[in-house]
Every structure is written in structure tokens, then in C-alpha cells.
Amino acid sequence: MKLKIAVLAGDGIGPEVTAEATAVLRAVAAAGGHTFEYIELPVGGTAITNFGTPLPDKTLQESLACDAVLMGAVGDNKFNALPPSERPEAGLLKIRKELGGFANLRPSVAYPALAENSPLRAEVTKDVDILFVRELLGGLYFGEPRWWDKEKKLAHNTMVYSADEVTRVAKVAFELAQKRKKKVTSVDKANVLEVSQLWRATVDEVAKGYPDVKLEHQLVDSMAIHLMNIPRNFDVVLTENLFGDILSDESGVITGSLGMLPSATIGGKVNLYEPVHGSAPDIAGTGKANPLGAILTAAMVLRHSGNLEAEAKAIEDSVTAVLDKGLRTADIARGAAFVKTGEMGKAVLDELNTRLK
Ligand code: IPM
Ligand code: MN
């Protein structure tokens, strides 16, 4: 199998964790006789510094010509004073839009070995396996008009969704639920927002096509509580862009660290893969970054762009195995001894190589 992968490592810990993710992909390619080609391209703060823009045109064009785009993270405190449209994050939002993927899949799995890492009791997080399907191209992130009138001391953003936008992402959620526990929880704020009323009505319509899947609706505020109280009640959680951003971060509490969470964005011209965590500039270069989110993201590349399910599973099993052996990066060490980013990556590689034989 051939795959051309654009590697947009970005800022802060992005390059460190991405290096561990590509190492894992190289091992899979070597063991299976696959040809994976990598093109490293600038994005985010480093792209602003070197090219004056968070998404250089070359990065976009080359990415569009690839089979998958693997990102690290973007964001740098150096640019905090800039308006949203000029910040490193603007590069990420632009490439999301241009690649066209609208369904952002964010799995949140509770690892038994990390049960003590969550502030939630082990009995609460036991067996939790949630898949967030976050709509990624609409809502407040992209709605127009948007402005900040500093003289008038007034700012404006727009939350807008069309039924078509809701339908296409809802279909992805129901199809994935059919392969899981056959339950979709759709999250909105339909007691206040017209957009949410449209969302709910549209999801109800889509659900008719999937009679084997159970659908429930939750308001986002009570969902935030249920997610901490009874997370194992959820299978696929479908929601709009901003609610999905917030709830998927919140679900990091279940795993014990945001550093564990991967994501894949599908449905567009080219799939986009990024760990859920940010660029964490405070720990960049210290070896404290957790590469597991990025490594699990590499597994999603194989699953969704390579159709290499067994290899994806082998990576996920390898991550579980190193955690079971007690290996911890700084974020999940709970004050005890921890290994550096590269050592964790190497441990996963060793596990993976025995599985790929
Ligand atoms: C995420 C991040 C991004 C988002 C930022 C960096 C623009 O928080 O991927 O969850 O809000 O989508
Ligand atoms: Mn986020």
C-alpha cells in the first residue's frame, strides 16, 4: 500500500510528538512492505516566523496533493496579541477548511492502567469508550459576519448551520455507531438556540435511516455533568464545533491526560490527523511531552487513510501494553519517575515490532 503523508509538525511540542508518530508509521511500512512517503511542511507560529503567514500556500497545495495530513500542534504565546485571523491557530482553521473534512473523530478511551490518573473514581471511568464526532467546519468558528469594533467596544460572532451540514456529519456518527454499541447522543442547546433546534430536528430526520441505532438528545450543559458522572453511558457523541471542542477536552479527565487523545477528520478531500492536545510551549524541548496522543493519531491514519485496521490495532495494543508495564511520561506519572518523550516512543516501537512480526 502506498501513502503520501504531509507532516505539519507545527509549534511547541508538535515536532517532538510528531517524530514519535512517524517512527511508528515507518515501522508499520517496513514490516508490511508498504511505501509511506513523508513531506514536512511548515504551519502555525513557525510558519509565521519564517514565511509571514500561519499557512503558507506551498503547505496547503502540497497537503492537498497528499493522501493524509498529519499535524502536531500549533500555538505560541509570542503571538497572543494578534487578532484571531493572524494567529498560529488561523493556519490550522484554514487548512481544516481547505481540506474539507467535516467530521472530527475524537475517541476517549479509559485505560485500566491509568485509572488512578483520573480525578474520577476508577469505578466511574471503568470501560469508558466514547467516540466524539465533532462537526469541524461550521458554527461559531467559521460563521460570518465576525468582527470586533474596539471603539464601540462591541464584538460579534455568528453561529450558523445549514441542514445539509448537520445531515452529513450526523450520517458519519450513525454509521460509526452501527459498528460500535449502536447509540448516538446528540448534544445541543435546543432550549435556547434556533441553530440547535435545527440541529435536533435534522438529526431526528437522519436517525430514521438507522433504525438499529438508538438516538438520545442532551443539552450541552447537562451533558457536561453526565460526562463526568456516568461516562460509560455514552458511545458516539455527536455535536457541533464549539461544544465538541469543549466536551472532548473535558473527556481528557477520564483518561487522566489530554496528552493521550488522538483525532482524525474525515469526509473531505484529504483526511487530517491531529492529537487533541495543544503545543504546550512551557514544556517544549524538555522531554516531558506525551507522544501517545500523536502515536494513537498515527493509528488513525492507518485506519482511515490506509484501511490498515490490523496495523492500527497493533499500535493501539502497543500503547496499552507500555502503560500496563508501568511506563509513564511526565503528565501521567503522578509525581513518580517518568520517561522522556523519546523513550516512551521507543517503548511503543519495541512493542509494535513484536506484534508486527
Ligand atoms: C482543538 C483546538 C483548536 C480548536 C484550536 C487550536 C484552534 O483547541 O483542536 O481542539 O479549537 O479546534
Ligand atoms: Mn480544543
mmCIF file of N, CA, C and O and ligand atoms in Angstrom, residues 74 89 92-93 96 104 106 134 136 141 241 245 248-249 274-277, ligand 1:
data_model
loop_
_atom_site.group_PDB
_atom_site.id
_atom_site.type_symbol
_atom_site.label_atom_id
_atom_site.label_comp_id
_atom_site.label_asym_id
_atom_site.label_seq_id
_atom_site.Cartn_x
_atom_site.Cartn_y
_atom_site.Cartn_z
ATOM 1 N N VAL A 74 -0.345 23.578 16.940
ATOM 2 C CA VAL A 74 0.021 24.969 16.659
ATOM 3 C C VAL A 74 -0.326 25.841 17.858
ATOM 4 O O VAL A 74 -1.217 25.523 18.642
ATOM 5 N N GLU A 89 -3.180 29.676 15.187
ATOM 6 C CA GLU A 89 -4.398 28.871 15.109
ATOM 7 C C GLU A 89 -5.148 29.099 13.799
ATOM 8 O O GLU A 89 -5.866 28.214 13.317
ATOM 9 N N LEU A 92 -4.292 26.554 11.280
ATOM 10 C CA LEU A 92 -4.983 25.272 11.492
ATOM 11 C C LEU A 92 -6.419 25.343 10.972
ATOM 12 O O LEU A 92 -6.891 24.449 10.262
ATOM 13 N N LEU A 93 -7.114 26.436 11.306
ATOM 14 C CA LEU A 93 -8.511 26.547 10.877
ATOM 15 C C LEU A 93 -8.593 26.620 9.353
ATOM 16 O O LEU A 93 -9.499 26.041 8.748
ATOM 17 N N ARG A 96 -8.002 23.149 7.914
ATOM 18 C CA ARG A 96 -9.206 22.331 8.122
ATOM 19 C C ARG A 96 -10.228 22.638 7.035
ATOM 20 O O ARG A 96 -10.800 21.745 6.411
ATOM 21 N N ASN A 104 -14.916 15.359 12.713
ATOM 22 C CA ASN A 104 -13.706 15.195 13.522
ATOM 23 C C ASN A 104 -13.967 14.109 14.573
ATOM 24 O O ASN A 104 -14.794 14.279 15.462
ATOM 25 N N ARG A 106 -12.981 11.953 17.664
ATOM 26 C CA ARG A 106 -12.112 12.054 18.837
ATOM 27 C C ARG A 106 -12.450 10.955 19.838
ATOM 28 O O ARG A 106 -13.359 11.111 20.665
ATOM 29 N N ARG A 134 -17.247 15.432 16.239
ATOM 30 C CA ARG A 134 -17.359 16.891 16.336
ATOM 31 C C ARG A 134 -17.449 17.486 14.942
ATOM 32 O O ARG A 134 -16.552 17.273 14.121
ATOM 33 N N LEU A 136 -16.706 20.010 12.289
ATOM 34 C CA LEU A 136 -15.465 20.788 12.347
ATOM 35 C C LEU A 136 -15.409 22.015 11.432
ATOM 36 O O LEU A 136 -14.475 22.790 11.511
ATOM 37 N N TYR A 141 -16.957 28.954 14.810
ATOM 38 C CA TYR A 141 -15.576 29.025 14.327
ATOM 39 C C TYR A 141 -15.488 29.687 12.954
ATOM 40 O O TYR A 141 -14.493 30.325 12.635
ATOM 41 N N ASN A 241 -19.359 22.277 16.439
ATOM 42 C CA ASN A 241 -17.937 22.581 16.545
ATOM 43 C C ASN A 241 -17.477 23.016 17.945
ATOM 44 O O ASN A 241 -16.603 22.376 18.544
ATOM 45 N N ASP A 245 -15.484 20.881 20.835
ATOM 46 C CA ASP A 245 -14.156 21.297 21.304
ATOM 47 C C ASP A 245 -14.114 21.199 22.829
ATOM 48 O O ASP A 245 -13.203 20.611 23.414
ATOM 49 N N SER A 248 -14.761 17.443 24.246
ATOM 50 C CA SER A 248 -13.665 16.489 24.026
ATOM 51 C C SER A 248 -12.488 16.814 24.947
ATOM 52 O O SER A 248 -11.814 15.907 25.442
ATOM 53 N N ASP A 249 -12.241 18.090 25.194
ATOM 54 C CA ASP A 249 -11.221 18.440 26.201
ATOM 55 C C ASP A 249 -11.632 17.914 27.571
ATOM 56 O O ASP A 249 -10.826 17.347 28.304
ATOM 57 N N GLU A 274 -4.759 14.919 13.836
ATOM 58 C CA GLU A 274 -4.066 15.737 14.833
ATOM 59 C C GLU A 274 -4.380 15.242 16.239
ATOM 60 O O GLU A 274 -5.517 14.882 16.525
ATOM 61 N N PRO A 275 -3.366 15.195 17.112
ATOM 62 C CA PRO A 275 -3.688 14.923 18.509
ATOM 63 C C PRO A 275 -4.558 16.061 19.052
ATOM 64 O O PRO A 275 -4.524 17.174 18.520
ATOM 65 N N VAL A 276 -5.339 15.767 20.087
ATOM 66 C CA VAL A 276 -6.261 16.779 20.625
ATOM 67 C C VAL A 276 -5.505 17.858 21.411
ATOM 68 O O VAL A 276 -5.913 19.015 21.462
ATOM 69 N N HIS A 277 -4.358 17.495 21.977
ATOM 70 C CA HIS A 277 -3.633 18.449 22.829
ATOM 71 C C HIS A 277 -3.052 19.616 22.041
ATOM 72 O O HIS A 277 -2.966 19.580 20.805
HETATM 73 C C1 IPM B 1 -8.622 21.734 19.091
HETATM 74 C C2 IPM B 1 -8.008 23.064 19.389
HETATM 75 C C3 IPM B 1 -8.327 24.022 18.249
HETATM 76 C C4 IPM B 1 -9.832 24.161 18.159
HETATM 77 C C5 IPM B 1 -7.633 25.390 18.333
HETATM 78 C C6 IPM B 1 -6.136 25.262 18.487
HETATM 79 C C7 IPM B 1 -7.981 26.270 17.173
HETATM 80 O O1 IPM B 1 -8.476 23.547 20.608
HETATM 81 O O2 IPM B 1 -8.263 21.136 18.073
HETATM 82 O O3 IPM B 1 -9.440 21.257 19.885
HETATM 83 O O4 IPM B 1 -10.415 24.976 18.884
HETATM 84 O O5 IPM B 1 -10.423 23.444 17.371
#
